[in-house]
Coordinates of C-alpha atoms in Angstrom, one line a residue:
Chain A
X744 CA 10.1 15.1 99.2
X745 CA 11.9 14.9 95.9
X746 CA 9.8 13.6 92.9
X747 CA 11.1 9.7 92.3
X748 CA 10.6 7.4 89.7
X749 CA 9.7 3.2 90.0
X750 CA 10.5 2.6 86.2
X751 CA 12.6 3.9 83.6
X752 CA 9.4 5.1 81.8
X753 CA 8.5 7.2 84.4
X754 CA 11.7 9.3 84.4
X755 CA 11.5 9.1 80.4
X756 CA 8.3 10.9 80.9
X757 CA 9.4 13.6 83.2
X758 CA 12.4 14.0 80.4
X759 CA 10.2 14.8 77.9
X760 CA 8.6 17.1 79.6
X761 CA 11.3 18.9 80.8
X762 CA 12.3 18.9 77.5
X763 CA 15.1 16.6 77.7
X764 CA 14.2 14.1 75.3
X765 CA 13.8 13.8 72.0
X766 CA 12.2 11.0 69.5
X767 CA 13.9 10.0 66.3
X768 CA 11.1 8.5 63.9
X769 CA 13.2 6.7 62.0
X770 CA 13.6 4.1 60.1
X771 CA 17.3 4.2 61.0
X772 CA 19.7 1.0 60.5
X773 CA 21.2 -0.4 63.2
X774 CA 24.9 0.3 62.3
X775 CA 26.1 3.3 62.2
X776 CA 23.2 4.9 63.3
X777 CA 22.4 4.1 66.7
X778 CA 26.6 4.6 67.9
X779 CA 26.6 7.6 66.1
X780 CA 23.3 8.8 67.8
X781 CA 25.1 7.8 71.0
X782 CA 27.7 10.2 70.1
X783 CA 25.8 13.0 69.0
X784 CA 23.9 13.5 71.8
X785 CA 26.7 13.4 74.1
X786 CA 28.3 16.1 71.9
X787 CA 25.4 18.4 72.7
X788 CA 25.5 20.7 75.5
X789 CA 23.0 19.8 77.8
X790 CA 22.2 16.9 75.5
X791 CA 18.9 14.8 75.7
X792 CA 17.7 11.4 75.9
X793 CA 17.0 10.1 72.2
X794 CA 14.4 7.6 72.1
X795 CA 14.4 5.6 68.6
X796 CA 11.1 4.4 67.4
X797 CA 11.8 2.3 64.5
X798 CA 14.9 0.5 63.9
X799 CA 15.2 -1.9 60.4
X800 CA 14.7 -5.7 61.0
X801 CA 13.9 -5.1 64.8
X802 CA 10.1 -4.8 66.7
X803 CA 10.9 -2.7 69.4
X804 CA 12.2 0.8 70.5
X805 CA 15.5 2.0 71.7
X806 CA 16.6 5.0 74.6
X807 CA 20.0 6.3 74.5
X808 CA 21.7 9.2 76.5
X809 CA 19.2 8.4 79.4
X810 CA 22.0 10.1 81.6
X811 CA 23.7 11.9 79.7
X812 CA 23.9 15.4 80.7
X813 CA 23.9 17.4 84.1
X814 CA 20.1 18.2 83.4
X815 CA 19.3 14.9 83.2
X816 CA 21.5 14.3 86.3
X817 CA 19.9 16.3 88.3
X818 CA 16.1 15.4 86.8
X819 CA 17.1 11.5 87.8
X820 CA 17.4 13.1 91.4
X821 CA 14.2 14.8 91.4
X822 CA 15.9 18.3 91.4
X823 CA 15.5 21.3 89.5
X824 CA 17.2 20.9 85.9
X825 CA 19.7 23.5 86.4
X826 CA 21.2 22.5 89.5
X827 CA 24.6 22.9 89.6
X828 CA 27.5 19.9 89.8
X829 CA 28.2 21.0 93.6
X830 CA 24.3 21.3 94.1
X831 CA 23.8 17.9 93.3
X832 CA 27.3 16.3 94.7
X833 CA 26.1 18.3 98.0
X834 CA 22.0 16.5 97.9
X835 CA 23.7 13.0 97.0
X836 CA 25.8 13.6 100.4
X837 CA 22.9 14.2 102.4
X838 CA 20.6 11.6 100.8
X839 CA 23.3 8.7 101.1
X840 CA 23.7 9.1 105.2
X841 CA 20.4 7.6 105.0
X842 CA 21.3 4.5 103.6
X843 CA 20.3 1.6 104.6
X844 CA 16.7 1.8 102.8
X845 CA 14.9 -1.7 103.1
X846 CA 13.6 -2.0 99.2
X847 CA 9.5 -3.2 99.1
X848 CA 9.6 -6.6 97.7
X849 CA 6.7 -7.1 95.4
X850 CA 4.7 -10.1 94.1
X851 CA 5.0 -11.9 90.5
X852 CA 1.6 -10.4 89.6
X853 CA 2.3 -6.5 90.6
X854 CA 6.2 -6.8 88.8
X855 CA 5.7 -5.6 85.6
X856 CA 8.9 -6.9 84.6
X857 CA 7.0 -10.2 84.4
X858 CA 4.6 -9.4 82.5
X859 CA 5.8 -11.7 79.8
X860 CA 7.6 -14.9 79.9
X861 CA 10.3 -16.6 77.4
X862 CA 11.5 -20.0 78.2
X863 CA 12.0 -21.5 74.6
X864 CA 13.3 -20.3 71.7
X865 CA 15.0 -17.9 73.0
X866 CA 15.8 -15.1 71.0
X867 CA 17.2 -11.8 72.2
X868 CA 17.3 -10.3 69.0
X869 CA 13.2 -10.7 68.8
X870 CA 13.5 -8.0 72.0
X871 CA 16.7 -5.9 71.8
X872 CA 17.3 -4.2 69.2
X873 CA 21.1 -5.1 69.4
X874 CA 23.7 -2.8 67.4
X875 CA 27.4 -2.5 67.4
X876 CA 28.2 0.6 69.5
X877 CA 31.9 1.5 67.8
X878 CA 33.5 0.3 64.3
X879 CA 35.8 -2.3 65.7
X880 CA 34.0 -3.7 68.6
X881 CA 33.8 -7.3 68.3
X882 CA 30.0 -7.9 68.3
X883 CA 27.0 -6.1 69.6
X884 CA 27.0 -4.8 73.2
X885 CA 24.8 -4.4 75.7
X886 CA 26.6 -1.4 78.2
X887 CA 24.4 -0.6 80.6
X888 CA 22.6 -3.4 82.1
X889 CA 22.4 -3.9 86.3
X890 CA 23.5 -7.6 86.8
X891 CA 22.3 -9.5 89.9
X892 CA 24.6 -12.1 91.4
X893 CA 24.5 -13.5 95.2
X894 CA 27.2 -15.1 97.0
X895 CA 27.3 -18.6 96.8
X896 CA 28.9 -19.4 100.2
X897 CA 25.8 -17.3 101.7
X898 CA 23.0 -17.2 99.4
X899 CA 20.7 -15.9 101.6
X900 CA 22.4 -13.0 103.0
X901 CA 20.5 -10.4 101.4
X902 CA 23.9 -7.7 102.0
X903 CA 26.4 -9.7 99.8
X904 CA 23.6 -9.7 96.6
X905 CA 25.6 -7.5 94.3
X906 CA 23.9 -5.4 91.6
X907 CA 26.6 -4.3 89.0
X908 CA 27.8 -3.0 85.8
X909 CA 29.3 -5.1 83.4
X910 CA 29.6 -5.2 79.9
X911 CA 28.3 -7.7 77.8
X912 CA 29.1 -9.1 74.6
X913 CA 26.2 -10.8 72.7
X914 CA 27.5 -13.9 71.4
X915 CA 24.2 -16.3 70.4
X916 CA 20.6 -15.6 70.1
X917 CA 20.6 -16.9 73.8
X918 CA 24.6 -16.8 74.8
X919 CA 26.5 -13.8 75.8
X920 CA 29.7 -12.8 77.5
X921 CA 30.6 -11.1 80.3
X922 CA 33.5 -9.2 82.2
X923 CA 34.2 -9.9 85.6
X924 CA 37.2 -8.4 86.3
X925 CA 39.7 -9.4 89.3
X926 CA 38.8 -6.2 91.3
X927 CA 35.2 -6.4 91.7
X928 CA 32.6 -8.0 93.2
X929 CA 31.4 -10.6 90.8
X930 CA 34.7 -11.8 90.7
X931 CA 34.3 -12.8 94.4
X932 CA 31.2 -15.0 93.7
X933 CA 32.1 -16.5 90.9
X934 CA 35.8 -18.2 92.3
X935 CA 33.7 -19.1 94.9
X936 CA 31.4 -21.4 92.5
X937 CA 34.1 -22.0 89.8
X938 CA 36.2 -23.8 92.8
X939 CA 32.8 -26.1 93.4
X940 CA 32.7 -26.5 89.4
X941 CA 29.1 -24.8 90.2
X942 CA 27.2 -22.8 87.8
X943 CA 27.2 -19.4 89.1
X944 CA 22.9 -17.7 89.1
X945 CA 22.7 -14.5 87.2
X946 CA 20.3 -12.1 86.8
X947 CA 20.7 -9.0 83.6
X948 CA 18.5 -6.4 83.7
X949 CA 17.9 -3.9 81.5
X950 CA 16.0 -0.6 81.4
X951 CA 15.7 0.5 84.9
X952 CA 14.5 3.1 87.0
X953 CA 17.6 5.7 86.9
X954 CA 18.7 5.3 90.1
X955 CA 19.3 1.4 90.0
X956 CA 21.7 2.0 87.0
X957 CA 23.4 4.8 89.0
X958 CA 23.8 2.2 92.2
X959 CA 24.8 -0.5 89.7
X960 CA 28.0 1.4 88.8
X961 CA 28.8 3.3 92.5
X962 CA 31.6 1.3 93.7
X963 CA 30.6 0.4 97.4
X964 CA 31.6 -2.1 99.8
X965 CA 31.2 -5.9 98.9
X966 CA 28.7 -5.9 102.1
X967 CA 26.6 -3.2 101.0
X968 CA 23.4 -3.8 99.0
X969 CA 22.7 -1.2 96.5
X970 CA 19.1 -1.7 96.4
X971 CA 19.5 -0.1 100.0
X972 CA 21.0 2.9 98.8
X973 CA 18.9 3.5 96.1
X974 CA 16.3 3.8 98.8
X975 CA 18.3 6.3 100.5
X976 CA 18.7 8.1 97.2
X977 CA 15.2 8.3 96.5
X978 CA 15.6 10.0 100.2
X979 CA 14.4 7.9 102.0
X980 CA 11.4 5.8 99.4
X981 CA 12.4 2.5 99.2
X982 CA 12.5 1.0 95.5
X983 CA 10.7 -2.1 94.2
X984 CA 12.1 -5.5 94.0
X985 CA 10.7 -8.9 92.7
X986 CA 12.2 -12.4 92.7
X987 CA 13.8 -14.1 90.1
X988 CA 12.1 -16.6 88.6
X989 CA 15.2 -19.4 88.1
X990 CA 16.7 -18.5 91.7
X991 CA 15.2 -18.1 94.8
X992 CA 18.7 -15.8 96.1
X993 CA 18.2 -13.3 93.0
X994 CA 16.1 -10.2 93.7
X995 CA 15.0 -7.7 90.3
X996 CA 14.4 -4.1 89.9
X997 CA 10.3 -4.9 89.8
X998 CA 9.8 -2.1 87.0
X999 CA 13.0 -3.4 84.6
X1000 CA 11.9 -3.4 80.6
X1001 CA 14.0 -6.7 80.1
X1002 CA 15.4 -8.9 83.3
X1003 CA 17.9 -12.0 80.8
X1004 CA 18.2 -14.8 83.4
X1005 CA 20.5 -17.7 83.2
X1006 CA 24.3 -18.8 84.5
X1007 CA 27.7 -18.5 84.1
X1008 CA 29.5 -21.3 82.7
X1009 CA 31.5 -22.7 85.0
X1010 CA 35.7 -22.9 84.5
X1011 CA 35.1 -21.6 80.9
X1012 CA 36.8 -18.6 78.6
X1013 CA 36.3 -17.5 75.2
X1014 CA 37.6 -14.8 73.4
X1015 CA 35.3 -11.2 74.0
X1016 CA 36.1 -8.0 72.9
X1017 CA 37.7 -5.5 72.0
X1018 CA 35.6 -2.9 73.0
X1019 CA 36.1 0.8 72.8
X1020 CA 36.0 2.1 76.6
X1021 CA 35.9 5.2 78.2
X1022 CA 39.1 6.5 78.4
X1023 CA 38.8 7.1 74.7
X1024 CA 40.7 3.9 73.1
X1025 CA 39.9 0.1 72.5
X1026 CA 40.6 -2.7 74.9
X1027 CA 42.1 -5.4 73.1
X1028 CA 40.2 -9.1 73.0
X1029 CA 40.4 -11.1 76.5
X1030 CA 39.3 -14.9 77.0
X1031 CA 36.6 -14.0 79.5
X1032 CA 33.1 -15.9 80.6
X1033 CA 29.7 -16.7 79.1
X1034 CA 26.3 -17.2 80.5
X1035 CA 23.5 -19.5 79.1
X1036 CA 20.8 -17.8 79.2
X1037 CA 17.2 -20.0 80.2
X1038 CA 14.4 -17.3 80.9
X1039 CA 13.3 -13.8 79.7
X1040 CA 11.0 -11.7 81.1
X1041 CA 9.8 -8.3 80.2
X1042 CA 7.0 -5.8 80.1
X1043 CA 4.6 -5.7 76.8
X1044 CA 6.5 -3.2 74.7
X1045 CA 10.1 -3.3 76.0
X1046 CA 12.4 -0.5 75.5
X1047 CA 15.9 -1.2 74.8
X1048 CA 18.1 1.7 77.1
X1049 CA 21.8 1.3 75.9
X1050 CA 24.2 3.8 76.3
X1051 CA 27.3 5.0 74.1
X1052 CA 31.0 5.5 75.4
X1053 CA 34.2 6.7 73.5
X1054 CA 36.6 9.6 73.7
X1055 CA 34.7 11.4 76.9
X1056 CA 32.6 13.0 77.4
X1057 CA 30.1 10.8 77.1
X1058 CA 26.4 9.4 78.7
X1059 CA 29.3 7.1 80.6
X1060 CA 31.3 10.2 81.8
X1061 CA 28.4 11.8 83.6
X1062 CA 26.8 8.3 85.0
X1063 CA 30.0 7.9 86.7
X1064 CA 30.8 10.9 87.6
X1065 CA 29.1 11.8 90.8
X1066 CA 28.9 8.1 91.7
X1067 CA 32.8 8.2 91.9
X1068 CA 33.2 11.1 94.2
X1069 CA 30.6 11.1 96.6
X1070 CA 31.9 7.5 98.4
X1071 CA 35.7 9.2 97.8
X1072 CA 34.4 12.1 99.3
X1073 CA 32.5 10.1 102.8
X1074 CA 36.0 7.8 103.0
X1075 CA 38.1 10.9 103.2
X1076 CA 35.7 12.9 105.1
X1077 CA 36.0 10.1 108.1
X1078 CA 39.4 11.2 109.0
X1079 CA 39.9 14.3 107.7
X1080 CA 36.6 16.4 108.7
X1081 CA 38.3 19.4 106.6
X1082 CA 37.8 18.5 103.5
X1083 CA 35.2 20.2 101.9
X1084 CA 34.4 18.6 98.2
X1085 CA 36.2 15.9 96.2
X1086 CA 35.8 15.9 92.2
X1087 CA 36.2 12.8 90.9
X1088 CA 35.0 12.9 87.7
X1089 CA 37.3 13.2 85.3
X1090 CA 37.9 9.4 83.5
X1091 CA 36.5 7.3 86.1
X1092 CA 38.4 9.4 89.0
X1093 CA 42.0 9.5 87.1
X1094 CA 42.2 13.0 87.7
X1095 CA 40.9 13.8 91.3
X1096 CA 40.4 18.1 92.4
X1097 CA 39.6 17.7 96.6
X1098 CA 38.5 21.1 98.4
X1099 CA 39.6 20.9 102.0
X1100 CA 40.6 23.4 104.7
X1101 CA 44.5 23.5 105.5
X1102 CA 44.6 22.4 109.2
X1103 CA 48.8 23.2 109.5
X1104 CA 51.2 23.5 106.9
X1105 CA 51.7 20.6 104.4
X1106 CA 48.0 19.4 104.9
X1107 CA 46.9 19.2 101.5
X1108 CA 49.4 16.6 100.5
X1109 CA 48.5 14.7 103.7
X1110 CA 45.2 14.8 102.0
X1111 CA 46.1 13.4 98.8
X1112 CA 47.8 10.6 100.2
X1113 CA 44.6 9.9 102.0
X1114 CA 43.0 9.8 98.5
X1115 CA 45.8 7.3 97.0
X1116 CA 45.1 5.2 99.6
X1117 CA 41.4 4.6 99.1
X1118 CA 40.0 1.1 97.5
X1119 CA 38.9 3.1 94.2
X1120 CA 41.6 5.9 94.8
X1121 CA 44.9 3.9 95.0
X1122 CA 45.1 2.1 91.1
X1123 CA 42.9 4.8 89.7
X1124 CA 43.7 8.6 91.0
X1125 CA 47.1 9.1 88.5
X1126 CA 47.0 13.3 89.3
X1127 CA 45.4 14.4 92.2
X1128 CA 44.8 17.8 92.5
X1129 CA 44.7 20.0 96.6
X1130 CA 42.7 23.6 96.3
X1131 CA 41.5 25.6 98.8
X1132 CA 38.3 25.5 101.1
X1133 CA 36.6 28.6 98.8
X1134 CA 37.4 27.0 95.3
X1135 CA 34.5 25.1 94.2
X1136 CA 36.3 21.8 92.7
X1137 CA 33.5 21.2 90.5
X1138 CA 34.4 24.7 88.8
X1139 CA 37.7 24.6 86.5
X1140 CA 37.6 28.2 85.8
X1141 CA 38.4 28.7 89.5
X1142 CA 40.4 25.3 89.5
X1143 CA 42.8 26.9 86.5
X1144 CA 43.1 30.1 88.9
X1145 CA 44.0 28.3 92.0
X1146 CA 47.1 26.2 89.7
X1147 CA 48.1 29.5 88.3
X1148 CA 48.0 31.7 91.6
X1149 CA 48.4 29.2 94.3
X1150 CA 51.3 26.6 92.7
X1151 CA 55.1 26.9 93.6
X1152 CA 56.1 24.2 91.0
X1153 CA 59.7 23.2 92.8
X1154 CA 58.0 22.6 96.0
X1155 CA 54.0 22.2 95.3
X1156 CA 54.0 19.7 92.4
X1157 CA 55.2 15.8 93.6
X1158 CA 55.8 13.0 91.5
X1159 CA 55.8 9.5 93.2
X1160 CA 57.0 6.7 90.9
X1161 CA 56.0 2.4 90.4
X1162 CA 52.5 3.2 92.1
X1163 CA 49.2 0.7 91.5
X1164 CA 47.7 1.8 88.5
X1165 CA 44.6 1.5 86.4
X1166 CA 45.0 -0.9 83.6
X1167 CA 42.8 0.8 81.1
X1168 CA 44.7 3.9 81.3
X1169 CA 46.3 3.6 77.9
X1170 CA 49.9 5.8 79.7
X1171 CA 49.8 3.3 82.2
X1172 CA 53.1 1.1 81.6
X1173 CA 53.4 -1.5 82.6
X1174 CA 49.6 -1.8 82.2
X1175 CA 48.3 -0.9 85.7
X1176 CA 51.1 0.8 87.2
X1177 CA 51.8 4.6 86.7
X1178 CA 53.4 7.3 88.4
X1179 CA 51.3 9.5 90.5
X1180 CA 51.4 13.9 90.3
X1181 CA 50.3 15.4 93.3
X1182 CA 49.8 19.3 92.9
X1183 CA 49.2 21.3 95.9
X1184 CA 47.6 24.3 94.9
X1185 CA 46.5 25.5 98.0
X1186 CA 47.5 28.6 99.9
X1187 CA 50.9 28.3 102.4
X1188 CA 49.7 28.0 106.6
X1189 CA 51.8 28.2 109.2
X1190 CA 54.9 26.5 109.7
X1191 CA 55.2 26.7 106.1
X1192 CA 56.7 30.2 105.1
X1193 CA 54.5 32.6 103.2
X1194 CA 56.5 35.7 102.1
X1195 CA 54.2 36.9 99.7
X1196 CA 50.5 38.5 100.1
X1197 CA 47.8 36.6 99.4
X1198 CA 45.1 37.1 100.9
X1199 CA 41.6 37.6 98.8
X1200 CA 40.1 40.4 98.0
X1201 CA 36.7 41.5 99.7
X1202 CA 33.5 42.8 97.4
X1203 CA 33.4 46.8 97.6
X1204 CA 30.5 47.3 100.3
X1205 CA 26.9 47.1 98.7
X1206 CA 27.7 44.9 95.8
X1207 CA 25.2 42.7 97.0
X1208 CA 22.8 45.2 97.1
X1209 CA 23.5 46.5 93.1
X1210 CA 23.6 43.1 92.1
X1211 CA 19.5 42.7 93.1
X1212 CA 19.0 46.3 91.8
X1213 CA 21.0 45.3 88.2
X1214 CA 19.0 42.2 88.0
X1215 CA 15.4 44.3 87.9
X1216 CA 17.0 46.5 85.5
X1217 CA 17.9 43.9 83.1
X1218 CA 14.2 42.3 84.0
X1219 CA 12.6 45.6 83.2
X1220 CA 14.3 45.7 79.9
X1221 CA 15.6 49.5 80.3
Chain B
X298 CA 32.2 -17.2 53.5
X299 CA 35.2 -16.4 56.1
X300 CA 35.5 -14.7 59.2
X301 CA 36.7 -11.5 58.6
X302 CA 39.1 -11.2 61.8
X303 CA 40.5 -15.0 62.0
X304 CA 39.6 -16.2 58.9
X305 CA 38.1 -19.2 60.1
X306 CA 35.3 -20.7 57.9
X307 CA 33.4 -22.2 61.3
X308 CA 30.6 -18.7 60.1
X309 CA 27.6 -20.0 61.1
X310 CA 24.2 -17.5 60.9
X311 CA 23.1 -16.4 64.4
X312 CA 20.0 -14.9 63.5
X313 CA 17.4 -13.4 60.6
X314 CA 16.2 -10.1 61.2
X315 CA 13.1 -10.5 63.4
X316 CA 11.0 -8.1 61.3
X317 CA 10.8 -7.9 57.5
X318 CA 14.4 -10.0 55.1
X319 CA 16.5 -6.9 56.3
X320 CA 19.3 -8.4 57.3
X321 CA 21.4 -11.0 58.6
X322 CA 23.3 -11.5 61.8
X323 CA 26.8 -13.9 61.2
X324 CA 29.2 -15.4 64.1
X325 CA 32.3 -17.3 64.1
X326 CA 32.6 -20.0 65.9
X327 CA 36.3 -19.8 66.4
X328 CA 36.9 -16.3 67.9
X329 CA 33.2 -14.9 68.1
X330 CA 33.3 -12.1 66.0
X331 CA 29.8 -11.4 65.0
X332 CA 28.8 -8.7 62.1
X333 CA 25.7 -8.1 60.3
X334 CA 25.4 -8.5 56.8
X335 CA 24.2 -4.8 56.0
X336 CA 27.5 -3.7 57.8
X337 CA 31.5 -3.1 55.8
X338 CA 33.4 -4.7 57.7
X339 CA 37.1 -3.8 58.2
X340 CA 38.9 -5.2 61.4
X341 CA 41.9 -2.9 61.6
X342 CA 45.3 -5.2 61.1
X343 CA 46.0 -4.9 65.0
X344 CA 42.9 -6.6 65.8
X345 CA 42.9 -9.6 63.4
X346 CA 43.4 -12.9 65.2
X347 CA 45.1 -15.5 64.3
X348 CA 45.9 -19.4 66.9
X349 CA 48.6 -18.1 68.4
X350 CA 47.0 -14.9 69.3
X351 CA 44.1 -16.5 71.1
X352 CA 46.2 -19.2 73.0
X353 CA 48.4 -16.5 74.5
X354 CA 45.0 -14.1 75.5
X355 CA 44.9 -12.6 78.6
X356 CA 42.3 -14.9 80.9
X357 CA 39.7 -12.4 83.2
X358 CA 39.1 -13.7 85.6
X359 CA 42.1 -16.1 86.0
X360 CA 40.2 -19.8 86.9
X361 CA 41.2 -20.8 90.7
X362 CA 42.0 -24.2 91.3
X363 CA 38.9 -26.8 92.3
X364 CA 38.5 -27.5 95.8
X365 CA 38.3 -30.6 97.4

């Protein structure tokens, strides 16, 4: 059984130890420092967690770069620290057949996210030690928080509770915005209470266990609670929830640092942003919602886990990298059983490499229209990339050699025009339509002619063999 | 003071540092821009605001009509 964790502390723990974190001292100001930590970190190879002690003016710590590196992937998994990108896409595919995972509710007095209550005066700057995350961000952001929101038409129907990633612009001492945008889920509960004029319950928590903050940003089906996957990630341990204490519908991570809850505002917009986003640019100043917030709770000593984003790669690149492909990969892998791997993780799944075995001529195509047909696939995959069954998309080195040895351009590269599009792709023109590139850089089958040689090379016989006996040499030091 | 994206004078202070007099925390009332008073500030010209800019925003989510 893979090692899991029930808090974020536990998992900082394990980082440490595995050498994957590292404490800053301090004290550091809030602005620039704790964006530019953000960003050095994520500049690192292999970079670690940073965990800052003292910040000026503020009481308590702050964790950055939680996920942000493959060791750190693979160490929220419970898997060795160098496991590869394929190693791990491979383990999430096996672990996520086993959703549903019921999650083990606990009560008030065992949730140590209650271990301290705020219900006046509230303050979040006495808690968080808020910063702004790039120069011209309009106000202090909180990125990566798991928000909680039911459906108010069935409040009780545990499947449509939706834990998400939003962001969140701090706008009082106990006020903040949010974006719910058209396409996802929150957006379906709260037209829902905005017809009624209703305040719509919401739940913000922040600093959980690693695998709620993955969930929280996997997009899966409006019917699927992702409290049951992360019990099918933790293969097959089910994770801890609590109820909220304003809302009888809203269920919390039991071991978060900080759970903010409150309302939206009903039928209400101000102006929030910009805010410098992951493909690398700003996005401009929006009227979007607020929530009042009317209770904190949080464990003695909260830690503040916030996470930077900017020209990629950053912590953001790798949280959502694996999280993108794997339900790509289970949609396409329902129709076509051929495909091998998708890769997904370049920009939120703008740039797409699938792996898949060429049933008949023409098949990898077939399989990228499958892909631009998917919920996530269709406005975001812009250039979609077909390789063979024995190139490992997760490599480019073998990626670059299957464009340059496998690609005809006049017949293998496609261009399809006035497609959906992603709006924060900064080409996209009109914002959210683009034209997509499909390049089929797999190798010719039958019907379609092949005059040329091309199939692989073997190893010379016994290479397997010298490989074990160069290995003990270099071990032996001669 | 002003706001240094709308110029508005609606500044109110959102909040004293918690620990120790290190700082300030300032928001406009008019286009919530908030800033801290240990930060320089410079909004970059294609982000200032002005009425006319903030009547025409883009609403997310668009508000649906109430029911009946």
């Amino acid at each position: 059984m893979a090692k899991t964790y029930k808090d974020l502390r536990e998992f900082l723990q394990t980082l440490e130890e595995e050498g994957q974190l590292v404490r800053v001292a301090g004290p550091v100001n809030p602005e620039p420092d704790l964006g530019a930590i953000g960003r050095a970190a994520a500049d690192i190879k292999n970079g670690p967690a940073v965990l800052v002690e003292n910040i000026r003016g503020y009481r308590y710590s702050m964790v950055t770069n939680v996920h942000g590196s493959w060791k750190n992937h693979a160490l929220m998994l419970g898997m060795d620290k160098d496991a590869t990108v394929k190693e791990q896409f491979e383990e999430l595919n096996r672990r996520w057949d086993k959703f549903p995972v019921t999650p083990k509710v606990v009560s008030r007095e065992e949730a140590p996210c209650k271990q301290n209550t705020i219900t006046e005066d509230i303050n979040l700057f006495e808690l968080l030690p808020l910063y702004r995350i790039n120069e011209q961000d309009g106000g202090f952001f909180l990125s990566k928080a798991s928000v909680v929101t039911g459906d108010p038409e069935f409040p009780d129907d545990f499947n449509k509770l939706n834990v998400g990633t939003y962001r969140i612009q701090v706008k009082d001492k106990d006020r903040v915005g949010i974006q719910a945008l058209a396409f996802h889920d929150i957006a379906v509960q709260l037209e829902k209470a905005e017809r009624e004029n209703k305040p719509l319950p919401i739940a913000i928590t922040l600093g959980n266990t690693p695998l709620v903050t993955f969930m929280a940003s996997t997009p899966v089906g409006y019917n699927q609670n992702e409290y049951e996957f992360v019990g099918a990630l933790q293969d097959g341990v089910p994770t801890e929830i609590v109820k909220a204490d304003t809302c009888d519908h809203l269920w919390v991570p039991a071991g978060a640092e900080v759970v903010i809850e409150g309302y939206i505002i009903p039928r209400h917009r101000v102006v929030e942003g910009p805010f410098g986003e992951f493909p690398g640019s700003y996005s401009g100043a929006r009227l979007q919602c607020e929530i009042q917030i009317t209770r904190i709770t949080h464990r003695d000593n909260p830690i503040f886990e916030n996470l930077y984003l900017g020209v990629p790669w950053t912590e953001i690149d790798y949280l959502m990298a694996l999280n993108t492909s794997v339900p790509l990969y289970k949609q396409l892998k329902e129709s076509m059983p051929e495909v091998v791997a998708v890769n997904a993780m370049y920009t939120h799944g703008m740039g797409v490499i699938i792996s898949t075995k060429v049933r008949y001529g023409g098949y990898g195509k077939g399989v990228a229209f499958r892909l631009l047909s998917t919920p996530h696939g269709m406005p975001y995959s812009k250039i979609v990339i077909i390789v063979d069954e024995f190139v490992d998309p997760f490599n480019l080195e073998q990626v670059m050699w299957a464009l340059t040895t496998r690609v005809k351009p006049d017949k293998d590269v496609s261009l399809i025009e006035n497609c959906p599009g992603m709006p924060l792709d900064p080409s996209s023109f009109p914002a959210g339509m683009h034209t997509k590139m499909i390049i089929d850089a797999t190798t010719p089958v039958a019907p379609e002619p092949n005059p040329r040689e091309t199939q692989l090379l073997e190893k010379p016989v016994g290479s397997e063999a010298w490989d074990a006996v160069l290995r003990d040499l270099l071990k032996k030091g001669n | 003071m002003i706001c240094p994206r709308c110029d508005s004078d609606k500044i109110k202070v959102m909040v004293k540092s918690p620990v120790g007099d290190e700082w300030e925390v300032y928001v406009c009332e008019k286009c919530w821009f908030s800033w801290r008073s240990t930060e320089t500030i410079n909004v970059l010209p294609k982000f200032r605001l002005d009425d006319e800019k903030i009547r025409n925003m883009q609403m997310i989510p668009p508000i649906p009509p109430l029911g009946k």
